[in-house]
């Protein structure tokens, strides 16, 4: 398995509180992605990164921000959590740009289950 | 807005059966189609398809893209209980946006 971990694995928080999810990789892959997965919606891309300090928005970026200060870490922040952000969050990594049809695989982390009360 | 629809939503078969999962899409400036298998938690990559009519194969799994019909199929032959999972289809457009379908839940009974 690719060396990709997410923390925390489970979190329960209250509406209006800030939340930061961390994705850590040991593969030295250039590209990192954050998705959320909800019943009936499949996986939806929130943000992605194509290098240190280089990030871009995905399909459902409103209410989320990201940062990547080191190759190995990609942080997802909910500035003020809302109940609609209750979801399972997956981080993924790839060596080449999957979004551009690159040939390399995209490896997923184990996921973080976030509940916003 | 790009759209990916997978069918059936769920499927129950017995070991040894052959299954065909479908993925259809409406995408502005299609680039590639991806298949994933999701067991327990994290999805794992299966195939990436870019060209129409070229079959990709990995063991008992194979997949093919039909750009004319805007669809792809994933075939699994001689199914095993370990094939039980959610199978996800995703498409990438020229704007680098990735859109996933809702998945097909496959259960293989012994």
PDB file of C-alpha atoms in Angstrom, chain A:
ATOM      1  CA  UNK A   1       0.000   0.000   0.000  1.00  0.00           C
ATOM      2  CA  UNK A   2       1.111   3.538  -0.707  1.00  0.00           C
ATOM      3  CA  UNK A   3       2.373   5.371   2.372  1.00  0.00           C
ATOM      4  CA  UNK A   4      -0.521   7.719   2.917  1.00  0.00           C
ATOM      5  CA  UNK A   5      -2.161   8.438   6.248  1.00  0.00           C
ATOM      6  CA  UNK A   6      -4.926  10.729   7.381  1.00  0.00           C
ATOM      7  CA  UNK A   7      -5.558  12.217  10.782  1.00  0.00           C
ATOM      8  CA  UNK A   8      -7.749  12.214  12.664  1.00  0.00           C
ATOM      9  CA  UNK A   9      -9.617   9.150  11.457  1.00  0.00           C
ATOM     10  CA  UNK A  10     -12.794  10.178  13.217  1.00  0.00           C
ATOM     11  CA  UNK A  11     -13.909  13.559  14.495  1.00  0.00           C
ATOM     12  CA  UNK A  12     -17.092  14.970  15.949  1.00  0.00           C
ATOM     13  CA  UNK A  13     -17.334  18.722  16.201  1.00  0.00           C
ATOM     14  CA  UNK A  14     -19.907  21.461  16.599  1.00  0.00           C
ATOM     15  CA  UNK A  15     -21.249  23.884  14.033  1.00  0.00           C
ATOM     16  CA  UNK A  16     -19.124  26.995  13.750  1.00  0.00           C
ATOM     17  CA  UNK A  17     -15.868  25.489  14.979  1.00  0.00           C
ATOM     18  CA  UNK A  18     -12.741  25.335  12.822  1.00  0.00           C
ATOM     19  CA  UNK A  19     -11.529  21.889  11.799  1.00  0.00           C
ATOM     20  CA  UNK A  20      -8.271  20.842  10.160  1.00  0.00           C
ATOM     21  CA  UNK A  21      -7.724  17.454   8.572  1.00  0.00           C
ATOM     22  CA  UNK A  22      -4.235  16.295   7.765  1.00  0.00           C
ATOM     23  CA  UNK A  23      -2.987  14.105   4.952  1.00  0.00           C
ATOM     24  CA  UNK A  24       0.562  12.812   5.164  1.00  0.00           C
ATOM     25  CA  UNK A  25       2.441  10.856   2.491  1.00  0.00           C
ATOM     26  CA  UNK A  26       5.807   9.159   2.430  1.00  0.00           C
ATOM     27  CA  UNK A  27       5.855   8.537  -1.342  1.00  0.00           C
ATOM     28  CA  UNK A  28       7.187  11.937  -2.388  1.00  0.00           C
ATOM     29  CA  UNK A  29       4.356  12.237  -4.925  1.00  0.00           C
ATOM     30  CA  UNK A  30       3.891  15.660  -6.390  1.00  0.00           C
ATOM     31  CA  UNK A  31       0.104  15.703  -6.584  1.00  0.00           C
ATOM     32  CA  UNK A  32      -2.315  15.529  -3.663  1.00  0.00           C
ATOM     33  CA  UNK A  33      -6.100  15.726  -3.581  1.00  0.00           C
ATOM     34  CA  UNK A  34      -8.928  16.093  -1.097  1.00  0.00           C
ATOM     35  CA  UNK A  35     -12.313  14.476  -1.788  1.00  0.00           C
ATOM     36  CA  UNK A  36     -15.497  14.125   0.148  1.00  0.00           C
ATOM     37  CA  UNK A  37     -17.771  11.115  -0.222  1.00  0.00           C
ATOM     38  CA  UNK A  38     -21.488  11.294   0.489  1.00  0.00           C
ATOM     39  CA  UNK A  39     -24.328   8.870  -0.212  1.00  0.00           C
ATOM     40  CA  UNK A  40     -25.866   9.600  -3.581  1.00  0.00           C
ATOM     41  CA  UNK A  41     -22.994  11.855  -4.667  1.00  0.00           C
ATOM     42  CA  UNK A  42     -20.049   9.542  -4.938  1.00  0.00           C
ATOM     43  CA  UNK A  43     -16.636  11.155  -4.520  1.00  0.00           C
ATOM     44  CA  UNK A  44     -16.338  14.880  -5.152  1.00  0.00           C
ATOM     45  CA  UNK A  45     -13.094  16.792  -5.488  1.00  0.00           C
ATOM     46  CA  UNK A  46     -12.653  19.639  -3.012  1.00  0.00           C
ATOM     47  CA  UNK A  47      -9.136  20.926  -3.705  1.00  0.00           C
ATOM     48  CA  UNK A  48      -5.948  19.594  -5.149  1.00  0.00           C
ATOM     49  CA  UNK A  49      -2.272  20.487  -5.064  1.00  0.00           C
ATOM     50  CA  UNK A  50       0.332  20.225  -7.791  1.00  0.00           C
ATOM     51  CA  UNK A  51       3.300  21.159  -5.658  1.00  0.00           C
ATOM     52  CA  UNK A  52       4.381  22.918  -2.492  1.00  0.00           C
ATOM     53  CA  UNK A  53       2.292  26.062  -2.089  1.00  0.00           C
ATOM     54  CA  UNK A  54       0.491  25.301  -5.391  1.00  0.00           C
ATOM     55  CA  UNK A  55      -3.182  24.479  -5.005  1.00  0.00           C
ATOM     56  CA  UNK A  56      -6.377  24.802  -6.986  1.00  0.00           C
ATOM     57  CA  UNK A  57     -10.105  24.431  -6.427  1.00  0.00           C
ATOM     58  CA  UNK A  58     -12.152  21.388  -7.250  1.00  0.00           C
ATOM     59  CA  UNK A  59     -15.851  20.859  -7.740  1.00  0.00           C
ATOM     60  CA  UNK A  60     -16.998  21.590  -4.162  1.00  0.00           C
ATOM     61  CA  UNK A  61     -14.440  24.012  -2.727  1.00  0.00           C
ATOM     62  CA  UNK A  62     -16.798  26.465  -0.990  1.00  0.00           C
ATOM     63  CA  UNK A  63     -16.282  26.451   2.764  1.00  0.00           C
ATOM     64  CA  UNK A  64     -12.886  24.743   2.512  1.00  0.00           C
ATOM     65  CA  UNK A  65      -9.318  25.926   2.305  1.00  0.00           C
ATOM     66  CA  UNK A  66      -6.097  23.972   1.889  1.00  0.00           C
ATOM     67  CA  UNK A  67      -2.423  24.438   2.466  1.00  0.00           C
ATOM     68  CA  UNK A  68       0.678  22.587   1.421  1.00  0.00           C
ATOM     69  CA  UNK A  69       3.863  23.870   3.013  1.00  0.00           C
ATOM     70  CA  UNK A  70       5.756  20.596   2.557  1.00  0.00           C
ATOM     71  CA  UNK A  71       5.629  17.907  -0.106  1.00  0.00           C
ATOM     72  CA  UNK A  72       4.460  15.319   2.377  1.00  0.00           C
ATOM     73  CA  UNK A  73       1.601  17.223   4.036  1.00  0.00           C
ATOM     74  CA  UNK A  74      -1.672  18.525   2.624  1.00  0.00           C
ATOM     75  CA  UNK A  75      -4.051  20.146   5.091  1.00  0.00           C
ATOM     76  CA  UNK A  76      -7.769  20.664   4.619  1.00  0.00           C
ATOM     77  CA  UNK A  77      -9.397  23.327   6.793  1.00  0.00           C
ATOM     78  CA  UNK A  78     -13.044  24.002   7.438  1.00  0.00           C
ATOM     79  CA  UNK A  79     -12.946  27.552   8.754  1.00  0.00           C
ATOM     80  CA  UNK A  80     -16.389  27.323  10.325  1.00  0.00           C
ATOM     81  CA  UNK A  81     -17.856  23.835  10.108  1.00  0.00           C
ATOM     82  CA  UNK A  82     -21.468  23.362   9.066  1.00  0.00           C
ATOM     83  CA  UNK A  83     -23.696  20.295   9.283  1.00  0.00           C
ATOM     84  CA  UNK A  84     -23.591  20.001   5.474  1.00  0.00           C
ATOM     85  CA  UNK A  85     -19.887  19.253   5.792  1.00  0.00           C
ATOM     86  CA  UNK A  86     -20.578  16.035   7.655  1.00  0.00           C
ATOM     87  CA  UNK A  87     -18.967  13.513   5.375  1.00  0.00           C
ATOM     88  CA  UNK A  88     -16.139  11.065   4.845  1.00  0.00           C
ATOM     89  CA  UNK A  89     -13.046  12.853   3.594  1.00  0.00           C
ATOM     90  CA  UNK A  90     -10.450  11.100   1.483  1.00  0.00           C
ATOM     91  CA  UNK A  91      -7.000  12.292   0.617  1.00  0.00           C
ATOM     92  CA  UNK A  92      -5.321  10.942  -2.496  1.00  0.00           C
ATOM     93  CA  UNK A  93      -1.877  11.206  -4.039  1.00  0.00           C
ATOM     94  CA  UNK A  94      -0.442  10.615  -7.469  1.00  0.00           C
ATOM     95  CA  UNK A  95       2.905  10.874  -9.156  1.00  0.00           C
ATOM     96  CA  UNK A  96       1.506  12.539 -12.237  1.00  0.00           C
ATOM     97  CA  UNK A  97      -1.496  14.706 -12.779  1.00  0.00           C
ATOM     98  CA  UNK A  98      -4.448  12.316 -12.744  1.00  0.00           C
ATOM     99  CA  UNK A  99      -6.738  15.220 -13.500  1.00  0.00           C
ATOM    100  CA  UNK A 100      -4.855  15.722 -16.769  1.00  0.00           C
ATOM    101  CA  UNK A 101      -5.219  12.080 -17.741  1.00  0.00           C
ATOM    102  CA  UNK A 102      -1.741  11.165 -16.567  1.00  0.00           C
ATOM    103  CA  UNK A 103      -0.941   7.484 -16.656  1.00  0.00           C
ATOM    104  CA  UNK A 104      -0.135   7.005 -13.017  1.00  0.00           C
ATOM    105  CA  UNK A 105      -2.431   5.641 -10.381  1.00  0.00           C
ATOM    106  CA  UNK A 106      -4.102   7.710  -7.743  1.00  0.00           C
ATOM    107  CA  UNK A 107      -3.698   6.236  -4.259  1.00  0.00           C
ATOM    108  CA  UNK A 108      -6.248   6.969  -1.580  1.00  0.00           C
ATOM    109  CA  UNK A 109      -5.797   7.362   2.151  1.00  0.00           C
ATOM    110  CA  UNK A 110      -7.973   5.509   4.664  1.00  0.00           C
ATOM    111  CA  UNK A 111     -10.437   8.377   5.059  1.00  0.00           C
ATOM    112  CA  UNK A 112     -11.603  10.634   7.882  1.00  0.00           C
ATOM    113  CA  UNK A 113     -15.175  10.469   9.084  1.00  0.00           C
ATOM    114  CA  UNK A 114     -16.251  13.955  10.164  1.00  0.00           C
ATOM    115  CA  UNK A 115     -19.516  14.639  11.938  1.00  0.00           C
ATOM    116  CA  UNK A 116     -20.642  18.226  12.473  1.00  0.00           C
ATOM    117  CA  UNK A 117     -23.415  18.540  15.047  1.00  0.00           C
TER     118      UNK A 117
END
